[in-house]
Coordinates of C-alpha atoms and ligand atoms in Angstrom, one line a residue:
M911 CA 116.2 44.1 10.7
S912 CA 115.6 40.9 8.9
E913 CA 112.1 39.3 8.2
V914 CA 111.2 37.4 11.3
V915 CA 110.4 33.5 10.5
Y916 CA 109.1 32.7 14.3
S917 CA 108.6 34.8 17.1
I918 CA 108.1 33.6 20.6
R919 CA 106.5 35.8 23.0
D920 CA 106.6 35.9 26.8
L921 CA 106.2 31.6 26.8
V922 CA 106.0 29.9 30.2
V923 CA 106.2 25.8 29.9
E924 CA 105.3 24.3 33.5
Y925 CA 105.7 20.2 34.2
Q926 CA 103.8 18.4 36.6
T927 CA 105.8 16.4 39.0
R928 CA 104.8 14.6 42.2
A929 CA 106.2 17.5 44.2
G930 CA 104.3 20.1 42.2
S931 CA 104.4 22.0 39.2
M932 CA 108.0 23.5 38.1
R933 CA 108.5 26.5 35.4
A934 CA 110.8 25.1 32.8
V935 CA 110.6 28.1 30.5
D936 CA 109.7 31.3 32.3
G937 CA 108.5 34.1 30.5
V938 CA 110.7 33.8 27.2
S939 CA 110.5 35.8 24.4
L940 CA 112.9 35.5 21.2
D941 CA 112.8 36.2 17.4
I942 CA 114.3 34.0 14.7
R943 CA 115.0 35.7 12.1
R944 CA 115.1 34.3 8.0
G945 CA 118.7 33.0 7.0
E946 CA 120.3 32.9 10.1
I947 CA 121.8 30.3 12.4
L948 CA 120.7 31.1 15.9
G949 CA 122.9 29.4 18.8
L950 CA 120.8 28.6 21.8
V951 CA 122.9 28.1 24.7
G952 CA 122.7 27.1 28.2
E953 CA 123.7 24.5 31.2
S954 CA 121.7 21.3 31.1
G955 CA 118.3 21.6 32.4
C956 CA 118.2 24.9 31.6
G957 CA 115.1 24.8 29.6
K958 CA 116.3 25.2 26.3
S959 CA 115.3 21.5 24.9
T960 CA 112.0 22.2 26.5
L961 CA 111.8 25.4 24.5
G962 CA 112.6 23.6 21.1
K963 CA 109.8 21.2 21.7
A964 CA 107.1 23.6 22.8
M965 CA 108.0 25.6 19.3
M966 CA 107.1 22.5 17.7
R967 CA 104.2 21.5 20.2
M968 CA 106.0 18.1 21.0
L969 CA 105.9 18.5 25.0
S970 CA 106.0 15.5 26.8
R971 CA 102.4 14.3 28.7
N972 CA 103.3 15.9 31.9
A973 CA 103.9 19.3 30.2
R974 CA 102.1 22.0 29.0
I975 CA 102.3 25.7 27.7
A976 CA 100.5 28.0 30.7
K977 CA 101.0 31.1 28.8
G978 CA 102.6 32.9 25.9
E979 CA 102.6 32.8 22.0
L980 CA 104.4 31.2 19.2
I981 CA 103.8 33.0 16.1
F982 CA 104.5 31.5 12.7
D983 CA 103.5 32.5 9.7
G984 CA 101.0 35.0 11.1
R985 CA 99.3 32.8 13.5
D986 CA 99.8 31.3 17.0
L987 CA 100.8 27.7 17.1
V988 CA 99.8 27.5 20.5
K989 CA 96.0 27.9 19.3
A990 CA 96.9 25.7 16.1
S991 CA 94.9 22.1 16.1
D992 CA 96.8 19.0 16.2
E993 CA 96.3 18.5 12.2
E994 CA 97.6 21.8 11.6
M995 CA 100.5 21.0 13.9
R996 CA 101.2 17.7 11.8
Q997 CA 101.2 19.8 8.7
I998 CA 103.6 22.2 10.1
R999 CA 105.8 19.7 11.5
G1000 CA 105.8 17.6 8.2
G1001 CA 106.2 20.6 5.8
R1002 CA 107.5 23.7 7.5
I1003 CA 109.3 23.3 10.2
G1004 CA 112.1 20.3 10.3
M1005 CA 113.8 18.9 13.6
V1006 CA 116.6 17.3 13.9
F1007 CA 117.8 15.6 16.9
Q1008 CA 120.8 14.4 18.9
D1009 CA 120.2 11.1 18.3
P1010 CA 118.6 10.9 14.3
M1011 CA 117.4 7.3 15.0
T1012 CA 114.7 8.0 17.1
S1013 CA 113.3 9.9 13.8
L1014 CA 114.3 7.3 10.8
N1015 CA 112.5 4.7 10.6
P1016 CA 114.8 1.3 11.1
T1017 CA 112.6 -0.6 8.7
Q1018 CA 112.9 2.1 5.5
R1019 CA 115.4 2.8 3.4
I1020 CA 116.9 5.9 3.0
I1021 CA 115.5 6.7 -0.3
D1022 CA 112.4 6.2 1.1
H1023 CA 112.4 8.6 4.2
I1024 CA 113.3 11.0 1.2
T1025 CA 111.0 10.6 -1.7
E1026 CA 108.0 10.2 0.8
T1027 CA 108.8 13.5 2.3
I1028 CA 109.1 15.1 -1.3
Q1029 CA 105.9 13.3 -2.3
T1030 CA 104.0 14.4 0.7
H1031 CA 105.2 18.2 0.1
R1032 CA 104.8 18.1 -3.5
P1033 CA 102.1 15.5 -4.5
D1034 CA 102.8 16.4 -8.3
A1035 CA 106.4 15.0 -7.8
T1036 CA 106.6 11.9 -10.1
D1037 CA 109.0 9.1 -8.5
E1038 CA 111.5 9.7 -11.0
E1039 CA 111.8 13.6 -10.0
A1040 CA 111.6 12.8 -6.2
R1041 CA 114.8 10.0 -6.7
E1042 CA 116.5 12.4 -8.8
R1043 CA 115.7 15.1 -5.9
A1044 CA 116.8 12.6 -3.4
A1045 CA 120.1 11.7 -5.1
F1046 CA 120.8 15.7 -5.4
L1047 CA 120.1 16.3 -1.8
V1048 CA 122.3 13.8 -0.5
E1049 CA 124.9 14.4 -2.8
R1050 CA 125.3 17.8 -2.0
L1051 CA 125.6 16.7 1.9
G1052 CA 128.6 14.4 0.9
I1053 CA 126.7 11.1 0.9
R1054 CA 127.2 9.2 -2.2
K1055 CA 123.9 8.4 -3.7
D1056 CA 124.4 4.4 -4.0
R1057 CA 124.1 4.7 0.1
L1058 CA 120.3 5.7 -0.8
D1059 CA 119.1 2.0 -0.8
D1060 CA 121.0 1.6 2.8
Y1061 CA 118.9 1.6 6.0
P1062 CA 119.3 3.9 8.5
H1063 CA 121.6 1.3 10.9
Q1064 CA 124.2 0.9 8.1
L1065 CA 125.0 4.4 8.2
S1066 CA 127.4 6.5 10.7
G1067 CA 126.0 8.7 13.1
G1068 CA 127.3 11.7 10.8
M1069 CA 125.6 10.4 7.7
R1070 CA 122.1 10.1 9.7
Q1071 CA 122.6 13.7 11.1
R1072 CA 123.3 14.8 7.3
V1073 CA 120.0 12.7 6.6
M1074 CA 117.5 14.3 9.0
I1075 CA 119.4 17.4 7.2
A1076 CA 118.6 16.3 3.4
L1077 CA 114.6 15.6 4.5
A1078 CA 114.5 19.3 5.9
L1079 CA 116.0 20.6 2.8
A1080 CA 113.3 18.3 0.6
L1081 CA 110.5 19.8 3.0
D1082 CA 112.1 23.2 1.6
C1083 CA 111.5 24.1 5.5
D1084 CA 111.2 27.7 6.3
L1085 CA 113.0 26.6 9.9
V1086 CA 115.2 23.8 11.2
I1087 CA 115.2 23.5 15.2
A1088 CA 118.6 21.1 15.6
D1089 CA 118.4 20.1 19.2
E1090 CA 122.3 18.8 20.3
P1091 CA 122.8 17.5 16.6
T1092 CA 126.8 17.0 17.3
T1093 CA 126.7 15.7 20.9
S1094 CA 127.0 12.4 19.5
L1095 CA 129.5 13.4 16.6
D1096 CA 133.3 13.1 17.1
V1097 CA 135.4 16.2 16.6
I1098 CA 136.0 15.8 13.4
V1099 CA 133.0 15.1 12.0
E1100 CA 131.3 17.8 14.3
A1101 CA 133.5 20.3 12.5
K1102 CA 132.4 19.0 8.9
F1103 CA 129.0 18.8 9.7
L1104 CA 129.3 22.6 11.1
D1105 CA 131.0 23.8 7.8
L1106 CA 128.3 21.9 6.0
L1107 CA 125.2 23.9 7.7
K1108 CA 127.2 27.0 7.3
E1109 CA 127.5 26.5 3.4
L1110 CA 123.4 25.2 3.4
R1111 CA 122.8 28.3 5.3
D1112 CA 124.4 30.3 2.5
E1113 CA 123.1 28.2 -0.5
F1114 CA 119.4 27.4 0.7
N1115 CA 118.8 30.7 2.8
L1116 CA 118.1 28.1 5.5
T1117 CA 116.8 29.2 9.4
I1118 CA 118.4 27.1 11.8
M1119 CA 118.1 27.3 15.4
M1120 CA 120.7 25.4 16.8
I1121 CA 120.4 24.2 20.5
T1122 CA 123.7 23.3 22.6
H1123 CA 125.2 23.0 25.8
N1124 CA 128.3 23.5 24.0
I1125 CA 129.1 27.3 23.4
G1126 CA 132.2 26.3 21.4
V1127 CA 129.7 25.0 19.0
V1128 CA 128.0 28.5 19.1
A1129 CA 131.0 30.1 18.3
E1130 CA 131.8 28.0 15.5
V1131 CA 128.5 28.4 13.3
A1132 CA 126.2 30.7 15.0
D1133 CA 125.5 34.4 13.6
R1134 CA 123.4 35.4 17.0
V1135 CA 123.9 33.5 20.4
A1136 CA 120.7 33.4 23.2
V1137 CA 121.9 32.4 26.4
M1138 CA 119.3 31.0 29.3
Y1139 CA 119.6 30.1 32.5
A1140 CA 116.9 28.4 34.8
G1141 CA 114.1 28.6 32.5
E1142 CA 114.7 32.5 31.5
M1143 CA 116.7 34.1 28.8
V1144 CA 119.4 36.0 30.0
E1145 CA 121.4 37.5 27.1
V1146 CA 121.1 37.8 23.1
G1147 CA 123.3 39.4 20.5
D1148 CA 125.5 39.4 17.8
V1149 CA 127.9 36.5 18.3
Y1150 CA 131.0 38.6 17.7
S1151 CA 129.8 41.3 20.0
V1152 CA 128.5 38.6 23.3
F1153 CA 132.0 36.6 22.8
E1154 CA 133.8 39.4 22.4
K1155 CA 132.2 41.2 25.5
P1156 CA 129.6 39.3 27.3
S1157 CA 127.3 41.5 28.9
H1158 CA 125.6 38.9 31.7
P1159 CA 127.8 37.7 34.2
Y1160 CA 126.7 34.0 33.4
T1161 CA 127.5 34.1 29.6
E1162 CA 130.9 35.6 31.0
G1163 CA 131.2 32.5 33.3
L1164 CA 130.5 30.0 30.3
L1165 CA 133.0 31.7 27.8
K1166 CA 135.6 31.7 30.7
S1167 CA 135.0 27.8 31.4
V1168 CA 135.7 27.0 27.6
P1169 CA 139.4 25.5 27.6
N1170 CA 141.9 27.0 25.6
I1171 CA 144.6 24.8 24.3
A1172 CA 147.0 28.1 23.1
I1173 CA 147.2 28.4 26.7
D1174 CA 149.8 26.0 28.5
D1175 CA 149.0 24.7 32.1
E1176 CA 145.6 26.9 32.4
E1177 CA 143.6 26.5 35.1
L1178 CA 140.0 25.7 33.8
Y1179 CA 137.6 28.2 35.3
Q1180 CA 134.9 26.6 37.2
M1181 CA 131.6 28.6 37.8
A1182 CA 130.9 28.7 41.3
G1183 CA 127.6 26.5 43.1
G1184 CA 125.2 25.0 40.3
P1185 CA 121.6 25.4 38.5
P1186 CA 118.9 26.3 41.0
N1187 CA 116.2 24.1 41.9
L1188 CA 113.4 25.0 39.4
M1189 CA 110.3 24.2 41.9
H1190 CA 112.1 26.8 44.2
P1191 CA 114.3 29.4 42.2
P1192 CA 116.1 32.0 43.9
T1193 CA 114.1 35.6 44.4
G1194 CA 115.1 38.3 42.2
C1195 CA 118.0 37.4 39.2
R1196 CA 118.1 33.8 39.3
F1197 CA 121.9 33.8 38.9
N1198 CA 122.3 35.9 42.0
P1199 CA 123.7 32.7 44.5
R1200 CA 126.4 32.2 41.6
C1201 CA 126.9 35.5 40.4
P1202 CA 130.5 37.5 41.4
Y1203 CA 128.9 40.7 40.9
A1204 CA 125.9 40.5 42.9
M1205 CA 124.4 43.3 44.6
D1206 CA 121.8 44.0 47.1
I1207 CA 118.8 44.9 44.7
C1208 CA 119.8 41.3 43.0
S1209 CA 118.2 38.9 45.0
R1210 CA 115.4 41.3 45.6
E1211 CA 114.1 42.2 42.1
V1212 CA 114.3 40.6 38.5
P1213 CA 116.1 42.3 36.5
P1214 CA 114.2 43.5 33.2
R1215 CA 115.9 43.3 30.1
F1216 CA 118.1 46.1 28.9
E1217 CA 120.0 47.0 25.7
A1218 CA 123.1 45.4 24.8
H1219 CA 125.3 44.4 21.5
G1220 CA 122.6 46.7 19.3
D1221 CA 120.2 45.4 16.5
G1222 CA 117.7 44.1 19.3
G1223 CA 120.2 42.4 21.8
F1224 CA 119.8 42.7 25.6
A1225 CA 121.0 41.2 28.9
A1226 CA 118.8 41.0 31.7
C1227 CA 121.4 41.9 34.5
W1228 CA 121.2 45.1 36.9
L1229 CA 124.8 45.7 35.8
R1230 CA 123.3 46.9 32.8
D1231 CA 120.9 49.8 34.2
P1232 CA 122.1 52.7 32.6
V1233 CA 120.8 54.5 35.7
R1234 CA 122.5 52.3 38.2
K1235 CA 125.5 52.8 36.0
E1236 CA 125.3 56.6 36.4
A1237 CA 125.0 55.9 40.2
R1238 CA 128.1 54.1 40.2
D1239 CA 130.3 56.3 37.8
A1240 CA 129.1 59.5 39.7
Ligands
SF4_391 FE1 124.8 39.1 38.8 FE2 123.2 41.0 40.0 FE3 123.6 40.7 37.0 FE4 122.2 38.7 38.6 S1 121.3 41.0 37.8 S2 123.8 38.6 36.6 S3 123.4 38.6 40.1 S4 124.9 41.2 38.6

């Protein structure tokens, strides 16, 4: 198994609301491996963006890590000081958001963003060296180097996303967390951006965690997929194996909901019901009110992780319990 860059262990993130406390991430464990693109997928509100922010310790004021560990570079980031986290965010882990304008300074030219990043990371780099590196990076990302003198608002959405990736490459990041990076892009720009990510992963051995609600994006770009439902991780596995034979009924439903233009007059599948209120989640398996295969045990007991897909993959579903399977098959 490849080297683990970042390990999330039994993480619980709680939000304080007027109505009480709510667990947006509940007991999530996940390893991110060097050089992979991991797709983290689930419906809106399933906790995937909260998980990404918790990994960077960038949670909003009303949220807190109530339990668990975030192991990066041999230490637990839950215990890291604010100053240590600033250094990690500024040099080891990069983040690409849905709207890069929230991270780019509108009063600074693109060249200043990139050269500042390079010189903060490598204080010995001269202005000339930093400029050359910035030009190399933007050209590698398909942006003409004369656009380096532009301000963020002068670039298109797709270009701004690529600048964010250039910043991560300038830092030589161990990990890039991309939160819905393609949501604001049109389909053609999105396809180009996803191809570019794959090329960069191969060329720079980049490790990327791609958070998205769009399982089609995961199919396009990811090596492994992690599926979240109602704050919990329900299935993880190699993308080919999961897409060919999902082991969790929720993943199966997500895949069935993707429109297939190759089939005429196809009626689009819709999963029954909606995600639960996390203030009062269902007992047992949280998917049980919507699950077409629900059994008696499903509303009584939380399913543990059962091995699926090989290579450390799993599905948290009683259907994968080998003991029950034997009983069913007998
Ligand atoms: Fe469905 Fe039961 Fe599996 Fe949950 S544990 S996904 S309710 S079969």
